[in-house]
Coordinates of C-alpha atoms and ligand atoms in Angstrom, one line a residue:
X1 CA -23.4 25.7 -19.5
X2 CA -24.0 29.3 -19.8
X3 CA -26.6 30.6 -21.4
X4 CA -26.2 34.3 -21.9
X5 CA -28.3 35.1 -25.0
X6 CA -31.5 34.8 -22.7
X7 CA -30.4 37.2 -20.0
X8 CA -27.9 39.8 -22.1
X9 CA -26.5 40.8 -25.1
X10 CA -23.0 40.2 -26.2
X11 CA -22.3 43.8 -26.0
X12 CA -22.8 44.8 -22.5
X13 CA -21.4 41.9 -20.9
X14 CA -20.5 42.2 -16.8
X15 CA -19.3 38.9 -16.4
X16 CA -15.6 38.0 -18.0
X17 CA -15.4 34.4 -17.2
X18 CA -17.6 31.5 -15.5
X19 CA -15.5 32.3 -12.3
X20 CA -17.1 35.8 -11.8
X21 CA -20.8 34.5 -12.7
X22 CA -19.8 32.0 -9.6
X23 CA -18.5 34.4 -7.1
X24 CA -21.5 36.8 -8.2
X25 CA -24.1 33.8 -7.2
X26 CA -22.2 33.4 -4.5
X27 CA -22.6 36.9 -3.3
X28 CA -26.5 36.7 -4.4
X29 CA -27.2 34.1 -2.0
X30 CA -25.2 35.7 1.1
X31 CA -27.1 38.5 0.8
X32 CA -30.5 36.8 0.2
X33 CA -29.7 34.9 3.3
X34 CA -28.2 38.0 5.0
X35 CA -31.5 40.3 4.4
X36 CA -33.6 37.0 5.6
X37 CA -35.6 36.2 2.6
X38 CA -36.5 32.7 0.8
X39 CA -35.7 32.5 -3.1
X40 CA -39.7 33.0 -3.6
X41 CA -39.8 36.4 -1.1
X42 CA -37.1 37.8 -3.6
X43 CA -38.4 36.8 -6.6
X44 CA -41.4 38.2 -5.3
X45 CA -39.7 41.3 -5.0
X46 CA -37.8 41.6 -8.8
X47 CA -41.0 39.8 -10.5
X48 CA -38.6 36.6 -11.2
X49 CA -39.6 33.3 -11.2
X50 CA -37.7 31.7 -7.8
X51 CA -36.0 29.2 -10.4
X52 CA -34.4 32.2 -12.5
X53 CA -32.7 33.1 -9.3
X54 CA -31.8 30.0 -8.2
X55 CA -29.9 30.0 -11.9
X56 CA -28.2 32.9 -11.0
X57 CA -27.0 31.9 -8.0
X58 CA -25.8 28.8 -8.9
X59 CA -23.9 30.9 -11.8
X60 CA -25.5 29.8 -14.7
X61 CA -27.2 32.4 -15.8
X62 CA -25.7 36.2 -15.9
X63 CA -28.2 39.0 -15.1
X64 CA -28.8 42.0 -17.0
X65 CA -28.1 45.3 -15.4
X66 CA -31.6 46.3 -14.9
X67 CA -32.0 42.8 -12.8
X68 CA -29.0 43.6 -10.8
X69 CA -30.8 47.0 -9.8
X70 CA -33.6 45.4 -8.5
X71 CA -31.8 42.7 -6.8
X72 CA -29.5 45.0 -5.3
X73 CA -32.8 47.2 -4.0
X74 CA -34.5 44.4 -2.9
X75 CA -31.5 43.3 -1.0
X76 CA -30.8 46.9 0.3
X77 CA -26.7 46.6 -1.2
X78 CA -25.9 48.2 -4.1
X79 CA -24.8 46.6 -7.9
X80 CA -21.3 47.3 -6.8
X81 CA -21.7 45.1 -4.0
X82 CA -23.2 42.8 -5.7
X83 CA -20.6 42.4 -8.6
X84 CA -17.9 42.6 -6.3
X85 CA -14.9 39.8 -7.0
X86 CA -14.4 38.9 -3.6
X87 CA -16.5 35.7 -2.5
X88 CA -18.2 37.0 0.4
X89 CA -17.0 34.6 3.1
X90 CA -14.7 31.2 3.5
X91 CA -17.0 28.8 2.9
X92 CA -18.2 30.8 -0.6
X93 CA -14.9 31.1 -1.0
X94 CA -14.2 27.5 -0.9
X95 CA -17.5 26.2 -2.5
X96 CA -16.3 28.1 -5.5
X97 CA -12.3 26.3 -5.4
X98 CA -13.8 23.0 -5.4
X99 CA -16.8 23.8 -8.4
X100 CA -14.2 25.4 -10.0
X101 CA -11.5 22.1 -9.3
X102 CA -14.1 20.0 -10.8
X103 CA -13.9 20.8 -14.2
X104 CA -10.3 21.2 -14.3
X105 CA -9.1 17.9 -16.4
X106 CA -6.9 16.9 -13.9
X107 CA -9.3 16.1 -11.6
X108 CA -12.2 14.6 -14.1
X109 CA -8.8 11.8 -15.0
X110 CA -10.0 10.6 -10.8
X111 CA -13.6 9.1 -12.2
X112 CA -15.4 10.0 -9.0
X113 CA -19.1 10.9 -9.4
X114 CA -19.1 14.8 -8.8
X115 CA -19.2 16.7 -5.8
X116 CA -22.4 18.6 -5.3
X117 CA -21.8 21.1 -2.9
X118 CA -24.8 21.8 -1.0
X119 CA -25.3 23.2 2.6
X120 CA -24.9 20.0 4.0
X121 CA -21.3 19.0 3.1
X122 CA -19.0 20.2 6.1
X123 CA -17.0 23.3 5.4
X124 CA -13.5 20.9 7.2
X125 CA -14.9 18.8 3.9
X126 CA -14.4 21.2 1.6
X127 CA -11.2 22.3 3.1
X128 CA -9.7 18.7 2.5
X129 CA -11.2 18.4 -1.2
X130 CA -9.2 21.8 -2.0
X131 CA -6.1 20.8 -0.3
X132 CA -6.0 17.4 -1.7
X133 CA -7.1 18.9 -5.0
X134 CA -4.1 21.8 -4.7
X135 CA -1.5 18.8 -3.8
X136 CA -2.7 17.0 -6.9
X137 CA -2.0 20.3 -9.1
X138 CA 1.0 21.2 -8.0
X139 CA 2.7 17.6 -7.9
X140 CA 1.5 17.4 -12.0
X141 CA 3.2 20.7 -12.5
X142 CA 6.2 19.8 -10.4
X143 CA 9.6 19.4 -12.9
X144 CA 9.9 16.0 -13.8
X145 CA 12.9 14.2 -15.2
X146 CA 12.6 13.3 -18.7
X147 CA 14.5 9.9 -19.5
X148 CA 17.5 12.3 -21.0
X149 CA 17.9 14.0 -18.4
X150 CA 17.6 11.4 -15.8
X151 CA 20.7 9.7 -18.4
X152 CA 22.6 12.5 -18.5
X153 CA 22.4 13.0 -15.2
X154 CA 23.9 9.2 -14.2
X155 CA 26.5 9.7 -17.3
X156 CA 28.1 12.7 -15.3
X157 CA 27.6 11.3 -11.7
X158 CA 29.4 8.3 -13.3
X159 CA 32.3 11.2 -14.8
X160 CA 32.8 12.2 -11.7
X161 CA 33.3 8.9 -9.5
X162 CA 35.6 7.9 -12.0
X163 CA 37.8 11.1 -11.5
X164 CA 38.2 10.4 -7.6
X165 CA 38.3 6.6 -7.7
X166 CA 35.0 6.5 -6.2
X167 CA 36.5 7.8 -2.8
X168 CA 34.9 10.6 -1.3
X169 CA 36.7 11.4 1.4
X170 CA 34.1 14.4 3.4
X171 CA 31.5 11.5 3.5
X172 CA 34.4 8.7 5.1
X173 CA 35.3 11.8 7.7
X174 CA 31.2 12.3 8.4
X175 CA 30.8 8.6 8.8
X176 CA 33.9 8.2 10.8
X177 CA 33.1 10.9 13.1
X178 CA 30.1 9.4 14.1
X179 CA 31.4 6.3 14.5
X180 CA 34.0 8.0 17.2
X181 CA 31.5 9.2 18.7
X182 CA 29.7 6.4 19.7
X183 CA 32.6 4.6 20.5
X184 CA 32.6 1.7 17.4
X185 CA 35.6 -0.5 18.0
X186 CA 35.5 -2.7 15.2
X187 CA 33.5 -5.8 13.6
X188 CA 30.3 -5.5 12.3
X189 CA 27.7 -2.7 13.6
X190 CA 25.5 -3.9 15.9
X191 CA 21.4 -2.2 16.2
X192 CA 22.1 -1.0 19.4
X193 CA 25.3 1.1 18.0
X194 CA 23.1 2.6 15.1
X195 CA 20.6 3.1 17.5
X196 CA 23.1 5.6 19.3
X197 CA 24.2 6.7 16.3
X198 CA 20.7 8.1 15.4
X199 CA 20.7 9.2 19.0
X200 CA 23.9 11.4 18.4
X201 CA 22.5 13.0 15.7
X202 CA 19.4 13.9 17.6
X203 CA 16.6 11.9 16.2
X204 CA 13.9 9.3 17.6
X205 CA 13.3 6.6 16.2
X206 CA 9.7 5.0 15.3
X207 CA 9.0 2.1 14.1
X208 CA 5.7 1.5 12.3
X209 CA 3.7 -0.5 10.1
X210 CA 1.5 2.4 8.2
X211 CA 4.4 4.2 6.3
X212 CA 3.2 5.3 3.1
X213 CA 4.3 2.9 0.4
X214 CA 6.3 5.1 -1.8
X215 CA 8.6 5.8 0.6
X216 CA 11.5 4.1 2.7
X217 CA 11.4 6.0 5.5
X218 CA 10.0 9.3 6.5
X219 CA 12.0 12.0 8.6
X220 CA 10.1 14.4 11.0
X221 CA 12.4 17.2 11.0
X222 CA 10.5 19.7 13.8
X223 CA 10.3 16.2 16.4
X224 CA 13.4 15.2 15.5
X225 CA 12.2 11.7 14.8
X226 CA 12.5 9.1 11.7
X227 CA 9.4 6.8 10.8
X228 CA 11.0 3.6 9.8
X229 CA 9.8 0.2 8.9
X230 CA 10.6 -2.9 10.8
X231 CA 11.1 -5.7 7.5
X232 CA 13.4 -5.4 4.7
X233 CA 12.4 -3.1 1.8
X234 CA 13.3 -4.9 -1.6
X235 CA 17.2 -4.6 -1.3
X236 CA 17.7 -2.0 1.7
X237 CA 17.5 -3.6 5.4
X238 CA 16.0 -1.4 7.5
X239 CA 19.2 0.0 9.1
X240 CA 20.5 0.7 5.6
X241 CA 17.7 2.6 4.8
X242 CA 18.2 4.5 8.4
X243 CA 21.6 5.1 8.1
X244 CA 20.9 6.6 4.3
X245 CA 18.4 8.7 5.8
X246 CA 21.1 9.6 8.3
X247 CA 23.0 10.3 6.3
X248 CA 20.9 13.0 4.0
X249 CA 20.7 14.7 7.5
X250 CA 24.6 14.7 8.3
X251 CA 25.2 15.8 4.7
X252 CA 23.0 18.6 5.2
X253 CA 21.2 17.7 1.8
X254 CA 18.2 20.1 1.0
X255 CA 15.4 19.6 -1.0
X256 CA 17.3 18.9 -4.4
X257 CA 17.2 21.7 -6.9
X258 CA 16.7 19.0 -9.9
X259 CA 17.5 15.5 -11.5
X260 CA 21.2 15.9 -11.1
X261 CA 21.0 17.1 -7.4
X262 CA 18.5 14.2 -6.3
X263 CA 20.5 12.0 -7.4
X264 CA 24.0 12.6 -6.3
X265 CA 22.7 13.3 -2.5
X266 CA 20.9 9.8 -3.3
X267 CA 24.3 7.8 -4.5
X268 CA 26.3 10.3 -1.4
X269 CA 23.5 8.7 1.4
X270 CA 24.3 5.0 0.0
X271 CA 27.8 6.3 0.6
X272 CA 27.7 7.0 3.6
X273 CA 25.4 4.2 4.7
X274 CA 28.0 1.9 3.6
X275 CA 31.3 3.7 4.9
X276 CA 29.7 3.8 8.6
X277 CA 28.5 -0.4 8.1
X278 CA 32.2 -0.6 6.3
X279 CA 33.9 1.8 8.8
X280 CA 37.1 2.8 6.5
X281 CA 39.7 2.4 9.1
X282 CA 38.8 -1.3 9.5
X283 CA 38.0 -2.4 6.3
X284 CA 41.1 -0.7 4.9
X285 CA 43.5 -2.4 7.2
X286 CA 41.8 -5.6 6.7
X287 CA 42.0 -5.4 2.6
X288 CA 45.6 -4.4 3.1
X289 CA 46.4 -7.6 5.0
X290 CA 44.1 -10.0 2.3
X291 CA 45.9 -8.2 -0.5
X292 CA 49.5 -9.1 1.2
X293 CA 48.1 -12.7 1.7
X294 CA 46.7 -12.8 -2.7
X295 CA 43.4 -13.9 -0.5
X296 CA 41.4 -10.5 -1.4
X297 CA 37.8 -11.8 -1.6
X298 CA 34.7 -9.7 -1.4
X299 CA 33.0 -12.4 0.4
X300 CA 34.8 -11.7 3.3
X301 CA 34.7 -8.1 3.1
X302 CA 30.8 -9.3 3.7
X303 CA 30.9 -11.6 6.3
X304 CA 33.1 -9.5 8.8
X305 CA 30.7 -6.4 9.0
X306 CA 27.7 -8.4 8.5
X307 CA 26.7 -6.4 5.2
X308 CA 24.7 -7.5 1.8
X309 CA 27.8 -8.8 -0.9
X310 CA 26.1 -6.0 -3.0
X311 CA 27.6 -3.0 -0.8
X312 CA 30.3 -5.5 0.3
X313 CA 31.4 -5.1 -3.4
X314 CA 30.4 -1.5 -3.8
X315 CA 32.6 -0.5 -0.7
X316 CA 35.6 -2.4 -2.1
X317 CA 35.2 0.1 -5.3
X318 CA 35.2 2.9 -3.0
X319 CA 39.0 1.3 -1.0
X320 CA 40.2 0.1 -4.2
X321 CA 41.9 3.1 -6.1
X322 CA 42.6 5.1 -2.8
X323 CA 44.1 2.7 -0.8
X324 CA 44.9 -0.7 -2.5
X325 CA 46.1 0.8 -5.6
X326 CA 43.8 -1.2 -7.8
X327 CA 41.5 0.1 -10.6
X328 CA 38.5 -1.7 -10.7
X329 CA 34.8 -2.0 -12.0
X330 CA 31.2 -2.9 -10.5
X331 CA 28.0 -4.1 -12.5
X332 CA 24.8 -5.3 -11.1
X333 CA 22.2 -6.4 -13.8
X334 CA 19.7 -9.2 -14.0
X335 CA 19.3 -12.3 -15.8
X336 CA 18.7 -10.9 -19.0
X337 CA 21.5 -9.1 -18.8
X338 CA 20.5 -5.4 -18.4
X339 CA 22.2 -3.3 -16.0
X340 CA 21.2 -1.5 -13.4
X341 CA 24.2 0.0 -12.1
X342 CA 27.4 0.5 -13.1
X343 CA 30.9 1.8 -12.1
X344 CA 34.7 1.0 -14.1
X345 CA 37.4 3.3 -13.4
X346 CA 39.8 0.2 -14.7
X347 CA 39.1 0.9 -18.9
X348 CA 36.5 -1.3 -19.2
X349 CA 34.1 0.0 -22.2
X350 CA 30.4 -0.9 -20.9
X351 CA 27.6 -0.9 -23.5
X352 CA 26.2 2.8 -23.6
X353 CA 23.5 4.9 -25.6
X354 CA 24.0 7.8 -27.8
X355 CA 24.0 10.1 -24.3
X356 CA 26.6 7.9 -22.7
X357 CA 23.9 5.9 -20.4
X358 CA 24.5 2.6 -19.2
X359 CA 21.7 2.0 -17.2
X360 CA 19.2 -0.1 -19.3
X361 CA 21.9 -1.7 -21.8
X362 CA 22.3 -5.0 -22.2
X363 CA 25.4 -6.4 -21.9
X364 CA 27.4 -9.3 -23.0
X365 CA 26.3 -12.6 -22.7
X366 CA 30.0 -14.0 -22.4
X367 CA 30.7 -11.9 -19.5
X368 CA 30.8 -13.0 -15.9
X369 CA 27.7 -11.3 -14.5
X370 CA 25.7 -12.9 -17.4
X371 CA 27.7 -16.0 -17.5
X372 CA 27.2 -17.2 -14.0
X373 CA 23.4 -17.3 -14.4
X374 CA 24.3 -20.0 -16.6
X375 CA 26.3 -21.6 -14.6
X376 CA 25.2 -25.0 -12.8
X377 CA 24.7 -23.3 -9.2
X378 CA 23.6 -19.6 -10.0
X379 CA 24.2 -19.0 -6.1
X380 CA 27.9 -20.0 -5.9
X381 CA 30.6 -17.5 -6.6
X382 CA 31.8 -17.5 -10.3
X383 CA 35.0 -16.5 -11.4
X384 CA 36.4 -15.9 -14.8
X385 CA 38.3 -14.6 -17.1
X386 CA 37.1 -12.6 -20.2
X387 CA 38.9 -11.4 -23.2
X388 CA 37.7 -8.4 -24.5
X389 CA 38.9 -6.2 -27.3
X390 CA 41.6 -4.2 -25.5
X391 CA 42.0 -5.7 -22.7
X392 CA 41.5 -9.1 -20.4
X393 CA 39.8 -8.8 -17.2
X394 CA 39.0 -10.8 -14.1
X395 CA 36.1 -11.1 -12.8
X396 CA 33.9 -12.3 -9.9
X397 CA 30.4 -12.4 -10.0
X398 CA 27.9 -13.3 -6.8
X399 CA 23.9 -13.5 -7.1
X400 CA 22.4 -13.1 -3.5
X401 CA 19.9 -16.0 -2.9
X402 CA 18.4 -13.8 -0.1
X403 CA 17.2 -11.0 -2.6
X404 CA 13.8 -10.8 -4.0
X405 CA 15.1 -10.7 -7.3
X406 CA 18.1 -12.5 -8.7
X407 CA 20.7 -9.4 -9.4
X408 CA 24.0 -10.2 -10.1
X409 CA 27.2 -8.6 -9.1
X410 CA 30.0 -8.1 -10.4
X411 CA 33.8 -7.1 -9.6
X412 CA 36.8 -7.2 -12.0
X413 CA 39.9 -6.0 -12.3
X414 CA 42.5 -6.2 -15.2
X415 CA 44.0 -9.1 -16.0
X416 CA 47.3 -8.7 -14.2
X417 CA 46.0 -7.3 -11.0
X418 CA 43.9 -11.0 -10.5
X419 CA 47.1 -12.1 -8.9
X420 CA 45.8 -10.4 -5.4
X421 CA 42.3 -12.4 -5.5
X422 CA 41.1 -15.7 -4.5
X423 CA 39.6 -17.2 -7.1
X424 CA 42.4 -16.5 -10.0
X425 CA 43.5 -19.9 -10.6
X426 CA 40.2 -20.3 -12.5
X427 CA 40.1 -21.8 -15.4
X428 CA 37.0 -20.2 -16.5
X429 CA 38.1 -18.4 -19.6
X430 CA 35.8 -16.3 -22.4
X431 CA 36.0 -14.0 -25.4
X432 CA 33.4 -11.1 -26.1
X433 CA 33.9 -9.0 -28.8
X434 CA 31.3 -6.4 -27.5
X435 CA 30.3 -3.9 -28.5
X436 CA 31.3 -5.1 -32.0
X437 CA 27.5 -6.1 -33.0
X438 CA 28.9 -9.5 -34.3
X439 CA 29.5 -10.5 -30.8
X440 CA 26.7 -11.1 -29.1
X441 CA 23.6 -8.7 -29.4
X442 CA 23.0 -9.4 -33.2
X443 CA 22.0 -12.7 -34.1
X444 CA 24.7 -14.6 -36.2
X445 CA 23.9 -14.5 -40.0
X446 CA 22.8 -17.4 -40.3
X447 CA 20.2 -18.1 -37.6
X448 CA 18.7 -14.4 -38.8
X449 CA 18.1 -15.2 -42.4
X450 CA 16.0 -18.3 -41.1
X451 CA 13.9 -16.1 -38.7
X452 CA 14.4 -12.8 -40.1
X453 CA 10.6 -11.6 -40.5
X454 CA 9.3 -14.5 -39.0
X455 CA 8.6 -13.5 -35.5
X456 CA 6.6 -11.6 -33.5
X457 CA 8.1 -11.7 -29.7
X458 CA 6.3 -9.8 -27.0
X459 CA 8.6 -8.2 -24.6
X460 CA 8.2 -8.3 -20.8
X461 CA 7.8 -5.3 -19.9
X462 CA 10.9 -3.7 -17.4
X463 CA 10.1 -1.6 -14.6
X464 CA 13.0 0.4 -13.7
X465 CA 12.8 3.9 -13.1
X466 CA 15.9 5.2 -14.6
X467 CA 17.0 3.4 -17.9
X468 CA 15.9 3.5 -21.4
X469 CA 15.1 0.2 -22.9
X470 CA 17.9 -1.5 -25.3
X471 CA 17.1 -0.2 -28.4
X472 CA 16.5 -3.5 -30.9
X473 CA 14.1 -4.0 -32.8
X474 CA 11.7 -5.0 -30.6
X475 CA 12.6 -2.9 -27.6
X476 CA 13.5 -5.2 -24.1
X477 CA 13.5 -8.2 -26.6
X478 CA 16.7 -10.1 -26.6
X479 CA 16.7 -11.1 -30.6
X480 CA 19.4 -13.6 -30.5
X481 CA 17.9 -15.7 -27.7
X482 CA 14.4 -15.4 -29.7
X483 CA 16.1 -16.8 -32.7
X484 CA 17.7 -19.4 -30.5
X485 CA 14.9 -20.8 -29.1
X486 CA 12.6 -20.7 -31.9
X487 CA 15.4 -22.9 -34.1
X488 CA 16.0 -24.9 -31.2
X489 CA 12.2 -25.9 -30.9
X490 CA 12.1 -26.9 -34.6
X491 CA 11.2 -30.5 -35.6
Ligands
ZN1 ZN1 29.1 -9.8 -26.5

């Protein structure tokens, strides 16, 4: 683009970068237009053709010294003046962000047809490209979580639930505080109770149908007033997502620092979504009674507060260990098995990468949450026992027909705490030998010197944010259900 050779020698360069030949056009024109004279008047003036100086304003072209002279007699200003850094107004000042924007890489990747900035585009225009432009920047440069950390980060959020049972007792005494307030005696939460709840806290509520996408609910903190949606957003009901944004505000979360900090105010708003819907007081003294009656059932714990069986089984995790003196643990994965969130403070080993991650593993085909897919009615509750090296546990796994997506949950306990639950007289009964590798996730040795070689699987791809995919040898490709269907569609 610029060619100097024409106008100057290498030697006595003025200009140090395309960003000074702009501003210096800049300034040309302002005080073209400032003295009152047409491109033609001043190349009159210099003895330039009006096209040279329409290269030089445009900053393709850099003048030499004696040019600048004349220009700067000609305009009455002077060559420091002219060469001055500063763009001589706003709007130059802007015309010379968005040019310069342009070119940057980052914004070529949008594939819009340039921007030629000419006196007609608005400066408010120009204002909104550079904004716009600047959000852009500084959202590619923003830290982002590299699948490592984002592991790490769940591996020692995991640590640390483990350590306190998964109770946390500041978030029970935020949620229960509220719930005082607003005079909650019991049963499930009603709208017009979180309503009040929101109320108490000092926030409006809006519901609208124009939220941005990304987002589950947005919180105007200088109007005191949440933007919410009225449906259902994939899992979260829309007073579960109000009462997790509620909850970031009781908290007192601030932006998080990193990963690790986004995260833990994200799994501490779930929490205390779930202990105000699952007020403590009341589930606690009705899990005591179901224990004393061996009727403990999580499908109850649903049905009396009116919640999803996913944070109906969650919440018992959290009442477990504290108050029921039961270890326990908590999967929800899909049908293929891979998990999307985990909990065990009862010994269970889950399957884990090198960095301790569970997210994104596959786990056992023989146990329950895997099993009950299988089973003849996928929505009915599943019980079983499996035997795993160690230890037997029981389990019950539930896949909510109301959900988008089938997920399944799971809760299980070791084998000689089942006596509390309905569902132990199953006769359900299975052996994994996970994570040995003969178990499950490698193909038995027979079925893989058939097809060893022999097959090219394409894997669906997995859209999770968090989780690595398994690593076989096709990655997200179940190898031993390949092999399995490929013999069993032989002949
Ligand atoms: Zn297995």
């Amino acid at each position: 683009m610029k060619l100097m050779a024409e106008f100057t020698e290498e030697e006595d360069r003025t200009f140090s970068s395309d960003q000074d030949l702009l501003v210096f056009g800049q300034r040309l024109r302002h005080l073209r237009r400032a003295a009152g004279l047409t491109l033609v008047e001043l190349g009159d003036k210099v003895g330039r053709a009006p096209s040279q100086l329409s290269l030089l304003e445009n900053g393709h072209r850099e003048p030499k010294l004696s040019l600048l002279r004349s220009l700067a007699g000609a305009l009455g200003s002077s060559v420091d003046e002219l060469l001055s850094k500063k763009p001589p107004n706003r709007r130059a000042e802007l015309e010379i962000a968005v040019e310069q924007a342009q070119l940057d890489p980052l914004y070529q990747r949008l594939d819009v047809p340039p921007l030629k900035i000419g006196k007609r585009v608005p400066t408010e225009a120009l204002e909104h490209v550079l904004a716009l432009y600047e959000e852009l920047r500084r959202r590619e440069t923003k830290q982002v979580a590299t699948p490592e950390e984002a592991r790490q980060a769940n591996a020692e959020l995991r640590s640390t639930m483990r350590e306190h049972g998964n109770y946390f007792p500041e978030i029970e005494k935020a949620a229960s505080d509220i719930l005082d307030r607003v005079d909650y005696h019991g049963g499930p939460l009603s709208e017009g109770v979180i309503q009040s709840i929101a109320t108490h806290l000092g926030y409006g509520l809006r519901f609208v149908h124009d939220l941005p996408r990304s987002v589950r609910s947005v919180t105007d903190l200088r109007n005191n007033r949440i933007f919410l949606r009225r449906e259902s957003l994939g899992m979260h009901s829309p007073r579960t997502i109000l009462l997790q944004t509620l909850g970031h505000l009781t908290l007192g979360h601030r932006q998080p620092r990193d990963f690790a900090d986004f995260l833990r105010q994200r799994v501490e708003a779930n929490y205390f979504a779930a202990a105000v819907l699952v007020p403590e007081r009341a589930a606690v003294s009705y899990l005591r009674q179901a224990k004393a009656d061996r009727d403990l059932a999580v499908e109850d714990l649903r049905d009396v507060f009116s919640v999803s069986y996913e944070m109906a089984a969650h919440r018992f995790t959290n009442l477990a260990t504290e108050y029921l003196d039961l270890r326990c643990h908590f999967v929800r994965n899909d049908e293929t098995g891979i998990i999307y969130k985990a909990y065990e403070n009862d010994g269970l080993v889950f399957p884990s990468d090198a960095t301790g991650a569970i997210e994104g593993q596959r786990m056992c085909r023989y146990w329950a949450g895997r099993q009950v897919f299988s089973s003849s009615d996928r929505y009915s509750t599943h019980y079983q026992y499996t035997d795993k090296p160690g230890a037997t546990h029981w389990c019950v796994a539930h896949v909510d027909p109301s959900r988008g997506k089938d997920f399944a949950i799971t809760l299980g306990v070791p084998y000689t705490e089942s006596r509390w639950f309905r569902g132990r007289d199953t006769t359900n009964h299975h052996r994994s030998g996970c994570p040995n590798g003969e178990c499950c996730q490698r193909p038995p040795a027979e079925l893989a010197n058939r097809w060893q070689g022999m097959v090219w699987p394409s894997a669906r791809a997995h859209s999770h944010v968090l989780s690595a995919l398994p690593s076989d040898t096709f990655p997200g490709v179940d190898e031993a259900d390949v092999y399995a269907f490929l013999d069993s569609h032989q002949g």
